[in-house]
PDB file of C-alpha atoms in Angstrom:
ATOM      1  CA  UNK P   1      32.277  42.113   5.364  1.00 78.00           C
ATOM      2  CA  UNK P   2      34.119  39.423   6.762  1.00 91.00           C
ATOM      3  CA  UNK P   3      31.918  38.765   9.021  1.00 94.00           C
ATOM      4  CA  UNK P   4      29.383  38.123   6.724  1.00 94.00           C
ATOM      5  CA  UNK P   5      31.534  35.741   5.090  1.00 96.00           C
ATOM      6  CA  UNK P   6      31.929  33.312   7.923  1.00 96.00           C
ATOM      7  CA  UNK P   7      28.385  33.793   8.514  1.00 95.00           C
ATOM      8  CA  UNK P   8      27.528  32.680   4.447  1.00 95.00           C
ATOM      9  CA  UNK P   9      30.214  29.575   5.246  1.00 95.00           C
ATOM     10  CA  UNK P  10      27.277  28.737   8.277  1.00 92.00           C
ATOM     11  CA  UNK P  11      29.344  30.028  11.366  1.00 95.00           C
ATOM     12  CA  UNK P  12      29.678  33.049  13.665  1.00 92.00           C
ATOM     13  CA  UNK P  13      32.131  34.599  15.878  1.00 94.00           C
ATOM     14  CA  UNK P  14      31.214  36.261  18.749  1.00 95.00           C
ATOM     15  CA  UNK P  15      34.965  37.178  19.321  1.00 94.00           C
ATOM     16  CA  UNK P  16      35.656  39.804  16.656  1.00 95.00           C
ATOM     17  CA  UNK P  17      34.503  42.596  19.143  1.00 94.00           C
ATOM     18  CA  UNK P  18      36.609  42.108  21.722  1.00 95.00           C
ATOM     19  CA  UNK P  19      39.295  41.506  19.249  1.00 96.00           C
ATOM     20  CA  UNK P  20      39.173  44.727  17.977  1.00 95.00           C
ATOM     21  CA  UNK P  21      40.465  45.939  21.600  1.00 94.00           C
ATOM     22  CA  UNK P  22      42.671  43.210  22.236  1.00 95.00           C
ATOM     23  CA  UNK P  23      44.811  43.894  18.797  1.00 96.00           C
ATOM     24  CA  UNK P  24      44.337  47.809  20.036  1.00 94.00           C
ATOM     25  CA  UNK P  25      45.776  47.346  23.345  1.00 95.00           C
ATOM     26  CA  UNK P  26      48.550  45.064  22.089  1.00 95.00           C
ATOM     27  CA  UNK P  27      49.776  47.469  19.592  1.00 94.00           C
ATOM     28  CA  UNK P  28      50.477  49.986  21.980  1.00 92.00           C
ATOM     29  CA  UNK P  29      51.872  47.805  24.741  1.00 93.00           C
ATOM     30  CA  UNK P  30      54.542  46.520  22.034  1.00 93.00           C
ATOM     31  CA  UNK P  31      55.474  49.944  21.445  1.00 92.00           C
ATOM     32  CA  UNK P  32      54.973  51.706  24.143  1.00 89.00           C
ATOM     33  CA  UNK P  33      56.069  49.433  26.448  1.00 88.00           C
ATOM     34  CA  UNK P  34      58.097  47.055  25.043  1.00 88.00           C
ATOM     35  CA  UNK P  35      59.656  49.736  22.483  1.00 87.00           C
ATOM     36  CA  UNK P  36      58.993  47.916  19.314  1.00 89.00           C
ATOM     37  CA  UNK P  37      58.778  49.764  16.041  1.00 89.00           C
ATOM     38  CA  UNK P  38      55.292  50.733  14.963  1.00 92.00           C
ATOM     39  CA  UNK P  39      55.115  48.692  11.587  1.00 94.00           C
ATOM     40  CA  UNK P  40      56.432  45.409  13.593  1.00 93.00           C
ATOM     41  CA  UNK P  41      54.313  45.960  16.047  1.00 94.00           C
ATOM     42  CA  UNK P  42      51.373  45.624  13.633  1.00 95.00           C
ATOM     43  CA  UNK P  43      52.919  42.819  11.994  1.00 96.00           C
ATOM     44  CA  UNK P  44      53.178  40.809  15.429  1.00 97.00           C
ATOM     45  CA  UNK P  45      49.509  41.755  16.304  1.00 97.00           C
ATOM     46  CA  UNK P  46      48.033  40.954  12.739  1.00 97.00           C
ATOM     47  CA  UNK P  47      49.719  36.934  13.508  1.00 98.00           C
ATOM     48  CA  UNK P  48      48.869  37.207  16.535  1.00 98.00           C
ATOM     49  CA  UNK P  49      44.756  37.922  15.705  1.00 97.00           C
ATOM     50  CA  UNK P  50      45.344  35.273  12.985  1.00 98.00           C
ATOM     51  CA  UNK P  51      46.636  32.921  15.456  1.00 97.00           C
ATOM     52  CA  UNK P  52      43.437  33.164  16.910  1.00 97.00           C
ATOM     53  CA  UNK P  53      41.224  32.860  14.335  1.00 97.00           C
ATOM     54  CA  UNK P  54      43.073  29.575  13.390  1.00 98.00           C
ATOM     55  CA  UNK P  55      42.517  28.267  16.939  1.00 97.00           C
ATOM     56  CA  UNK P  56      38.680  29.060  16.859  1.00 97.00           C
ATOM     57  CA  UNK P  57      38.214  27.531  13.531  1.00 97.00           C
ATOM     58  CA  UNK P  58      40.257  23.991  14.528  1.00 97.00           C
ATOM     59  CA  UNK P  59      38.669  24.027  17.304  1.00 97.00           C
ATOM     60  CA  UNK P  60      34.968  24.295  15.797  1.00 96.00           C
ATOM     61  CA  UNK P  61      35.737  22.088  12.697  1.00 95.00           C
ATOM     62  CA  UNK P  62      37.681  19.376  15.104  1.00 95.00           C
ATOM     63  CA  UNK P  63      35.748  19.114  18.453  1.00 94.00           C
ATOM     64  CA  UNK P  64      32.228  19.920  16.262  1.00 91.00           C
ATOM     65  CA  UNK P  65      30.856  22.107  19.070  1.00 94.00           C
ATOM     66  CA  UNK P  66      28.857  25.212  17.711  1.00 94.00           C
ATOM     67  CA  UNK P  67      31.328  28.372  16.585  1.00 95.00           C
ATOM     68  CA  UNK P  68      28.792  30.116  19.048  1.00 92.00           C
ATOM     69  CA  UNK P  69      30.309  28.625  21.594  1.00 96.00           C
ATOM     70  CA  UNK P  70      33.584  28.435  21.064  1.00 96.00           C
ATOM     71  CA  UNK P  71      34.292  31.764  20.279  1.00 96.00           C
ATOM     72  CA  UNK P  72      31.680  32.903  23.370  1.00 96.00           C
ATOM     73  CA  UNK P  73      34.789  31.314  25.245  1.00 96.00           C
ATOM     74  CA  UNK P  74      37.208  33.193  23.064  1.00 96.00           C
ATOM     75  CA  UNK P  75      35.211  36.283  24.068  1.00 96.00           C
ATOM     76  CA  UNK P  76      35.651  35.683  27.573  1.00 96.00           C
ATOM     77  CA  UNK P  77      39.538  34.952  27.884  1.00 96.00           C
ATOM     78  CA  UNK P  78      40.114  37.599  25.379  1.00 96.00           C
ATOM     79  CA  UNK P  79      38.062  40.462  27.557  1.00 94.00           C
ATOM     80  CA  UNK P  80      39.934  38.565  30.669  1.00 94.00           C
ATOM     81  CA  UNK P  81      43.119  39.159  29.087  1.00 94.00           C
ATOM     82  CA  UNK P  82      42.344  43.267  28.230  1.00 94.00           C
ATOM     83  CA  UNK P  83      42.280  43.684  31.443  1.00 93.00           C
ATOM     84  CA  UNK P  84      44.861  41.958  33.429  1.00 94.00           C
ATOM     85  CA  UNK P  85      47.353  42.375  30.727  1.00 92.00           C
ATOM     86  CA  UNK P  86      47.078  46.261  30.433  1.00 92.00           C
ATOM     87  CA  UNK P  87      46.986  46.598  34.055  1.00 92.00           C
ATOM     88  CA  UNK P  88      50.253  44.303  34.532  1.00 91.00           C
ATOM     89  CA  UNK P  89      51.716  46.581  32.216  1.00 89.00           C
ATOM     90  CA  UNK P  90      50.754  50.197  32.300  1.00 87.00           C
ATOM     91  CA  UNK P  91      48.682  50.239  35.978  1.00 88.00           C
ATOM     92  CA  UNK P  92      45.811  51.404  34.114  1.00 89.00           C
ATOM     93  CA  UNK P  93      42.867  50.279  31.952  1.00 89.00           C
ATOM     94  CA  UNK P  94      44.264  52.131  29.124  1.00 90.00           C
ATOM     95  CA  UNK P  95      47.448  52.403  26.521  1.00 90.00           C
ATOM     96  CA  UNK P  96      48.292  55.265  24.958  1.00 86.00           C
ATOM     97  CA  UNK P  97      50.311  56.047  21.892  1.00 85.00           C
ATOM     98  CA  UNK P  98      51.521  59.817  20.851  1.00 80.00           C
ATOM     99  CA  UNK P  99      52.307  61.170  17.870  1.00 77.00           C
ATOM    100  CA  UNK P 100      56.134  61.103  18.698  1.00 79.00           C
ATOM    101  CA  UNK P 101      56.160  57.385  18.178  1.00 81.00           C
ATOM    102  CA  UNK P 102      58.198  56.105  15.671  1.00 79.00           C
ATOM    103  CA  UNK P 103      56.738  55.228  12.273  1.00 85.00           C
ATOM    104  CA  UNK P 104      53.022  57.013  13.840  1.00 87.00           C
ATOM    105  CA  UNK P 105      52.567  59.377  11.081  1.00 88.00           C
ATOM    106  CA  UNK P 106      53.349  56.920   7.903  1.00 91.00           C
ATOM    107  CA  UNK P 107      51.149  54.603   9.600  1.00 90.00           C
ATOM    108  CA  UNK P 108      48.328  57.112  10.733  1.00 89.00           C
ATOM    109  CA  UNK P 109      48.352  58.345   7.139  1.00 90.00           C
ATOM    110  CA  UNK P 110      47.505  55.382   6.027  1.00 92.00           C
ATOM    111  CA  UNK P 111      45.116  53.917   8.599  1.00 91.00           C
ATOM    112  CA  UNK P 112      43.707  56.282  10.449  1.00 88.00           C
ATOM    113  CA  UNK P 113      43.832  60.344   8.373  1.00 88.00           C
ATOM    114  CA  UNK P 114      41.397  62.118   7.120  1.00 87.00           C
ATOM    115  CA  UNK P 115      40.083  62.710   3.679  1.00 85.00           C
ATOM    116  CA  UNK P 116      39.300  65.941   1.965  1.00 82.00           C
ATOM    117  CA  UNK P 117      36.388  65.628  -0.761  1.00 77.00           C
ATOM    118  CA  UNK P 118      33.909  68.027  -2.669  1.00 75.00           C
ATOM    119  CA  UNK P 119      34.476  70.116   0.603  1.00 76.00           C
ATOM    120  CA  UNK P 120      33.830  67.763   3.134  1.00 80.00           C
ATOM    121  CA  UNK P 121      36.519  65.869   5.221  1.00 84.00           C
ATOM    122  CA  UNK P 122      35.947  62.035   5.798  1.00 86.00           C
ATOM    123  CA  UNK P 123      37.955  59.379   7.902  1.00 89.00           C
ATOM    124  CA  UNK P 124      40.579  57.341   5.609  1.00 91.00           C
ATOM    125  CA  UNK P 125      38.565  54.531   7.079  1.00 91.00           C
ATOM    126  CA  UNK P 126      35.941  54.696   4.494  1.00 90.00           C
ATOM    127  CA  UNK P 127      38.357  53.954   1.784  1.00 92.00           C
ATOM    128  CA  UNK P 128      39.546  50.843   3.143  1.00 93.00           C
ATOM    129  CA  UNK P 129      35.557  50.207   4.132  1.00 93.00           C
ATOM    130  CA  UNK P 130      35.080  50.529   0.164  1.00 93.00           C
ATOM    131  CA  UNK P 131      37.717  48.484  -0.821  1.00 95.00           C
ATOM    132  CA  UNK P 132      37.224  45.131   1.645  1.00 95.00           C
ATOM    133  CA  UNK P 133      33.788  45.435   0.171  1.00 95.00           C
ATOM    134  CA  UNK P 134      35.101  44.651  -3.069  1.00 95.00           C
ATOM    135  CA  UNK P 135      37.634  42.436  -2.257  1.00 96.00           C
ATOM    136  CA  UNK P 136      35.200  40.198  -0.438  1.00 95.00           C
ATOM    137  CA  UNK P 137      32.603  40.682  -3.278  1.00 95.00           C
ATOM    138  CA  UNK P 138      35.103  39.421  -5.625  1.00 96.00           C
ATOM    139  CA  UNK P 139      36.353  36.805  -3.660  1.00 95.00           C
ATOM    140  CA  UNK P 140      32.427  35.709  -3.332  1.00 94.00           C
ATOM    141  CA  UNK P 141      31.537  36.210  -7.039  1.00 94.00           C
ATOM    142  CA  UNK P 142      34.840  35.372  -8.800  1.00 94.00           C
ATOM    143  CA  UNK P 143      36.714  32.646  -6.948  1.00 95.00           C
ATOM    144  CA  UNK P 144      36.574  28.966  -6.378  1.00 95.00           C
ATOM    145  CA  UNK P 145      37.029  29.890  -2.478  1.00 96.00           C
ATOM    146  CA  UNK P 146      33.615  31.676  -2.753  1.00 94.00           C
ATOM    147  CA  UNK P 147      32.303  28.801  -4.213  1.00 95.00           C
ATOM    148  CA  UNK P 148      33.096  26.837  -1.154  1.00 95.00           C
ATOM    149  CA  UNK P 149      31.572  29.476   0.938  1.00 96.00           C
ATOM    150  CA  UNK P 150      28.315  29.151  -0.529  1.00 95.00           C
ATOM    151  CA  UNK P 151      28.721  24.926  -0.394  1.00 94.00           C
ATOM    152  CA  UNK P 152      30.294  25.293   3.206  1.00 94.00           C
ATOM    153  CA  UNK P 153      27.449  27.204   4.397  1.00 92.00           C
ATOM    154  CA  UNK P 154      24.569  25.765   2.646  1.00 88.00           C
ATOM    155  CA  UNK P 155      24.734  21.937   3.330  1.00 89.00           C
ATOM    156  CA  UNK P 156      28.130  21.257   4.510  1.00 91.00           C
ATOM    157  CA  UNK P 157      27.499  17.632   3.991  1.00 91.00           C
ATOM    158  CA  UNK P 158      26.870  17.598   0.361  1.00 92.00           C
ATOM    159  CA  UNK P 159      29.913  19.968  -0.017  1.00 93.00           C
ATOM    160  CA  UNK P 160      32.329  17.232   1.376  1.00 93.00           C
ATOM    161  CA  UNK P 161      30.790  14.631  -0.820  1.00 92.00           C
ATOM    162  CA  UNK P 162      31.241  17.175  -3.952  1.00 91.00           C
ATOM    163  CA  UNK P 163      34.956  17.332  -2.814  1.00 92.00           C
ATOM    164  CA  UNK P 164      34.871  21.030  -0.998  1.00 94.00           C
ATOM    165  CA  UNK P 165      37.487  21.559   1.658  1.00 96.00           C
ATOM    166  CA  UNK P 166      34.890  22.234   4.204  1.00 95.00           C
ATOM    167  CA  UNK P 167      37.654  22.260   7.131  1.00 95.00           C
ATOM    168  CA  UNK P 168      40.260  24.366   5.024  1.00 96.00           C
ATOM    169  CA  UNK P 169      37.440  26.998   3.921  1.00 96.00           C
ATOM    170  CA  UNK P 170      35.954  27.223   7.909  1.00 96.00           C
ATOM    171  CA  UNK P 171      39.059  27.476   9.018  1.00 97.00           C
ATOM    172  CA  UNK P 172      40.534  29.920   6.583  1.00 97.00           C
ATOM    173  CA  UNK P 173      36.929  32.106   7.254  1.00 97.00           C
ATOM    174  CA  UNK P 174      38.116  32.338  11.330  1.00 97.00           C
ATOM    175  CA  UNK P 175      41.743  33.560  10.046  1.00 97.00           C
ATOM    176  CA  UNK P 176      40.178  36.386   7.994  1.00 97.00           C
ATOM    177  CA  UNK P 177      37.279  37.590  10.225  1.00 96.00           C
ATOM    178  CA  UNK P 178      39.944  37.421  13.349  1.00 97.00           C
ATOM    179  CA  UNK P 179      42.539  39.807  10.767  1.00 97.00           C
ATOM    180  CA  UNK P 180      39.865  41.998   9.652  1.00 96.00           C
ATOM    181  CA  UNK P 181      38.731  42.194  13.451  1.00 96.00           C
ATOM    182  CA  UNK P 182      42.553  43.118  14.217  1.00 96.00           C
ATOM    183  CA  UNK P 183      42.797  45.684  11.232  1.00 96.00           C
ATOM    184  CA  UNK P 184      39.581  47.356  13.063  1.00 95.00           C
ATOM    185  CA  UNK P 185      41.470  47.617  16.377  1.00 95.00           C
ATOM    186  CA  UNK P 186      45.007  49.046  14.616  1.00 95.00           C
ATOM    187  CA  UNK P 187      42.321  51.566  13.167  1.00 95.00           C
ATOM    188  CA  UNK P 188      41.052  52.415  16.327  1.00 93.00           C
ATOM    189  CA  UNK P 189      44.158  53.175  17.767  1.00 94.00           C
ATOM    190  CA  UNK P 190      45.789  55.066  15.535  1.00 93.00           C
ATOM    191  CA  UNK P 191      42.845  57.203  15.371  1.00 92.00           C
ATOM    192  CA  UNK P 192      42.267  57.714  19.263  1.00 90.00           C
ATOM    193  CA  UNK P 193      46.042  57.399  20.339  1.00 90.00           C
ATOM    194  CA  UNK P 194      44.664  55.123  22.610  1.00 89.00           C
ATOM    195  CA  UNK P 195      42.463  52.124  23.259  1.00 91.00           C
ATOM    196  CA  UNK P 196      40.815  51.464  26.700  1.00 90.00           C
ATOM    197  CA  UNK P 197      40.567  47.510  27.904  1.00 90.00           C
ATOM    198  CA  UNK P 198      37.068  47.167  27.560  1.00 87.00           C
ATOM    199  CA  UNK P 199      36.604  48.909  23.931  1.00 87.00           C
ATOM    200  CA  UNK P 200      35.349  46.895  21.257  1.00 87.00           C
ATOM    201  CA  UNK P 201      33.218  44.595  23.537  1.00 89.00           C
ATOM    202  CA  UNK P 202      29.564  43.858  22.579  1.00 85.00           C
ATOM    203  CA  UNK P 203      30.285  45.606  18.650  1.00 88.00           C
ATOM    204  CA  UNK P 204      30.295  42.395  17.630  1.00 89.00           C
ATOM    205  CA  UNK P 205      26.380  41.896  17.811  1.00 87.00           C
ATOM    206  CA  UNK P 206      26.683  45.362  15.582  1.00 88.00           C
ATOM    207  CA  UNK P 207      28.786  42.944  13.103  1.00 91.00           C
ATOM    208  CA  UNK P 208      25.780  39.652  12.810  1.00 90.00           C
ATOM    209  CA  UNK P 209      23.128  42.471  12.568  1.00 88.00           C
ATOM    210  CA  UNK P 210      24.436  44.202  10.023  1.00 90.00           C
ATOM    211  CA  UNK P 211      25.406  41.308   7.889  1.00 91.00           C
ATOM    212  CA  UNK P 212      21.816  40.144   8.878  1.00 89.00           C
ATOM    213  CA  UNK P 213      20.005  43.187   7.636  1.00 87.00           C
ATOM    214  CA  UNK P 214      22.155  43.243   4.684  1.00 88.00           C
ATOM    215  CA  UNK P 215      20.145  39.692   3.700  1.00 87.00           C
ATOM    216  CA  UNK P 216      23.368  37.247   4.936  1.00 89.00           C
ATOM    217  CA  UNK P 217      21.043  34.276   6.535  1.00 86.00           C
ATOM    218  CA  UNK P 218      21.656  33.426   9.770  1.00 84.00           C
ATOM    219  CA  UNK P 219      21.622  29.493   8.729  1.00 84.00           C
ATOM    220  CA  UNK P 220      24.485  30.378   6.025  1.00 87.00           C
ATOM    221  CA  UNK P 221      24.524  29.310   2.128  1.00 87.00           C
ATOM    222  CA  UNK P 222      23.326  33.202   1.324  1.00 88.00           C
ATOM    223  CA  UNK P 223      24.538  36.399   1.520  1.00 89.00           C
ATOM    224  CA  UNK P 224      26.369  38.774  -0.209  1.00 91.00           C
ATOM    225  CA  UNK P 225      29.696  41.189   1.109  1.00 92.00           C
ATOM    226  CA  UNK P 226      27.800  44.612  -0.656  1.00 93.00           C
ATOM    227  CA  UNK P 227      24.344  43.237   1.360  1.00 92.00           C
ATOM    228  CA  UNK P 228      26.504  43.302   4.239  1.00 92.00           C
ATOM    229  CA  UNK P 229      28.102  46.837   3.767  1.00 93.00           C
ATOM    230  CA  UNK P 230      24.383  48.330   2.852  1.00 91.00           C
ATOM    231  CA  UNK P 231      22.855  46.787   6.307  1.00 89.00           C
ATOM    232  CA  UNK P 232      26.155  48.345   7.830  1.00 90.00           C
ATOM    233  CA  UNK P 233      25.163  51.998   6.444  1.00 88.00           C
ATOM    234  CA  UNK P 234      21.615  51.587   7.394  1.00 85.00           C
ATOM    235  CA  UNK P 235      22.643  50.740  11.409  1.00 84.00           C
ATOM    236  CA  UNK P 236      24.703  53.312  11.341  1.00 83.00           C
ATOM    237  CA  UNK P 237      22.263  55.855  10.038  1.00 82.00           C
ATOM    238  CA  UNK P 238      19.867  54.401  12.835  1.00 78.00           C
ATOM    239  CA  UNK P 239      21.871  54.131  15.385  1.00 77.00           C
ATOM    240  CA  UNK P 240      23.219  58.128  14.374  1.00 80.00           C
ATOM    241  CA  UNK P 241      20.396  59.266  13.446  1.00 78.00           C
ATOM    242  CA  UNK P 242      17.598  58.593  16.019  1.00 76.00           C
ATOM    243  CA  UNK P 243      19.220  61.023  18.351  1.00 74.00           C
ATOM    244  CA  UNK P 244      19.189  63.597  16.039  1.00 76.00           C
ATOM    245  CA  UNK P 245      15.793  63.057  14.886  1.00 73.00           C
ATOM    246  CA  UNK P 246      14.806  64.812  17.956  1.00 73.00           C
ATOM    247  CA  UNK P 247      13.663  60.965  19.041  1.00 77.00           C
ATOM    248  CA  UNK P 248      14.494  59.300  22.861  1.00 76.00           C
ATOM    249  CA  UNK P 249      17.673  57.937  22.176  1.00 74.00           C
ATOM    250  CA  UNK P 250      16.699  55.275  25.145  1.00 78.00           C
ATOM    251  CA  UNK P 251      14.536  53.565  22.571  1.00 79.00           C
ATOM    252  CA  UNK P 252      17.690  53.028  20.349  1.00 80.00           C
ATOM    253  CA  UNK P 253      18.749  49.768  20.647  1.00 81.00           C
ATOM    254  CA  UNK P 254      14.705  48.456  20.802  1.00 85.00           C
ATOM    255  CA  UNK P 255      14.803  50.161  17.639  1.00 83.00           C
ATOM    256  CA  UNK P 256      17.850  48.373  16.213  1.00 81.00           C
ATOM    257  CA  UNK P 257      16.547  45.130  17.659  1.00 85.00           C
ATOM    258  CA  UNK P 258      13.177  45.168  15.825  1.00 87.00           C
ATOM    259  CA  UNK P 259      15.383  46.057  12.537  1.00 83.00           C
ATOM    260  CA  UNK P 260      16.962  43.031  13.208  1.00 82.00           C
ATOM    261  CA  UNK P 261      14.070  40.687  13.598  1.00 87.00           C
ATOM    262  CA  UNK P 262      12.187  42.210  10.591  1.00 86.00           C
ATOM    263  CA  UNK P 263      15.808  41.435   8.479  1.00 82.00           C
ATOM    264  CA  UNK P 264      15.940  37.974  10.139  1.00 81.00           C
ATOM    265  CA  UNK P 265      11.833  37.018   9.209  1.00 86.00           C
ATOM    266  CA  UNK P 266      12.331  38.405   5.396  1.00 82.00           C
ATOM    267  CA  UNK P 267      15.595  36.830   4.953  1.00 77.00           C
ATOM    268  CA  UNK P 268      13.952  33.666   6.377  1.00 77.00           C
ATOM    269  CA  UNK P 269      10.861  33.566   3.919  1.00 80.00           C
ATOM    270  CA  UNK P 270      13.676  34.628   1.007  1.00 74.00           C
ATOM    271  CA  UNK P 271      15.903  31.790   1.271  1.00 68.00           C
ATOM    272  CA  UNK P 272      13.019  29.093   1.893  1.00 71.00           C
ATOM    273  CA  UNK P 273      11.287  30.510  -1.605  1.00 72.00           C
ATOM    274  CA  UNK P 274      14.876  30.447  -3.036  1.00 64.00           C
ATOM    275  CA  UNK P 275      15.118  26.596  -2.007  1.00 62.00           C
ATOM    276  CA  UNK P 276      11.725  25.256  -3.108  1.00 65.00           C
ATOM    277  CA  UNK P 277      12.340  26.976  -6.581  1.00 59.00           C
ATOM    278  CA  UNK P 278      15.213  25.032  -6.870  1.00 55.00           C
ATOM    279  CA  UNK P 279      13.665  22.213  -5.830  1.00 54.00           C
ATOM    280  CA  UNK P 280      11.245  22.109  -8.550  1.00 55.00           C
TER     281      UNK P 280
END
């Protein structure tokens, strides 16, 4: 959802994948290694990932090169950093957590159980998946920052001349996508016990198509946080359910690549009918 966001404010971030197993691995080398509690550990990597996302927004909005690069380089010294750092510390490509870590099961009850409904059992994961939806809807819908979304992402120009923050609202757009990234990873490995160096890297393309089928344009100004959750839902039932459709899952991504042109071309021809009607 937050993804989509930045995207509506006219800006990517190609670093959100890798975050997710950066703010993984960190967790459990502050606690595992460097025996910090569980609950500060997240605190630490939450500032940490929001650290980052302030960096790749000052850097975008100051130096004016494209957030496509700038967080390409982000991706780089972050997947760099997975590496080298978890080898430094454990002598393997992977952290572990166990259950006998303090604070695990408050925090895995809250992050990372599972659900019981109408006789089915479903990761905790979906609840929070609900509620960001709505809290980004509303923040879209309901406040003055959404407003400067929309203005950010549309003509960025015009915004500054109608007196819209552009800078604060870019910025603040990193911040969140880089937290939401890091809430992902804390997710992850709570859920797994574990995160591996190179998780997380390339699901990022996963996060741009989804907001992309979901009707988010690529340009920014349009978009919508429930759009963003649908096109979510339907890559995940593709990407699930060709496999068990009996179909050669080699053709899987091809499959998830022409959903994302098709999405791209109609979102296209949607927002330039949506501009010459308000033209006239």
């Amino acid at each position: 959802m937050f993804v989509a966001l930045l995207m509506i404010g006219g800006e990517f971030d190609l670093s959100t994948g890798v975050m997710v197993g950066t703010t993984g691995l960190l967790t459990g080398v502050l606690v595992t290694e460097l025996g910090l509690d569980l609950w500060t550990s997240i605190f630490l990597v939450l500032l940490f990932a929001a650290g980052v996302g302030l960096l790749n927004g000052w850097l975008v909005v100051t130096t004016g090169l494209p957030s496509f690069i700038v967080t390409l380089a982000t991706f780089f010294v972050l997947r760099g950093a997975n590496l080298a750092v978890t080898k430094q510390f454990t002598g393997t490509v992977r952290v572990s957590l166990t259950e006998e870590t303090a604070n695990y099961d408050q925090a895995a009850a809250l992050l990372a159980s599972k659900i019981e409904f109408a006789g089915a059992s479903f990761q905790i994961s979906i609840l929070w998946w609900i509620f960001f939806t709505i809290l980004a809807t509303w923040i879209l819908t309901r406040t003055k920052f959404g407003n400067w979304i929309f203005a950010s992402g549309g003509d960025a120009n015009a915004a500054r001349n109608a007196g819209v923050p552009v800078i604060r609202t870019k910025i603040i757009l990193f911040v969140m996508t880089s937290m939401a990234a890091a809430f992902v990873g804390i997710m992850f490995v709570l859920r797994l016990k574990g995160m591996q160096a190179g998780q997380g890297v390339g699901v990022e393309f996963f996060y741009i198509i989804a907001a992309a089928v979901g009707g988010t344009l690529l340009t920014g100004g349009m978009g919508s946080a429930i759009g963003a959750s649908l096109g979510a839902v339907i890559m995940g039932m593709a990407y699930i359910g060709i496999p068990y459709a009996l179909w050669d899952s080699d053709w899987t991504f091809t499959f998830l690549g022409l959903i994302l042109f098709t999405a791209v071309l109609i979102n296209t021809f949607v927002g330039k009918r949506a501009m010459k009607g308000r033209k006239k």
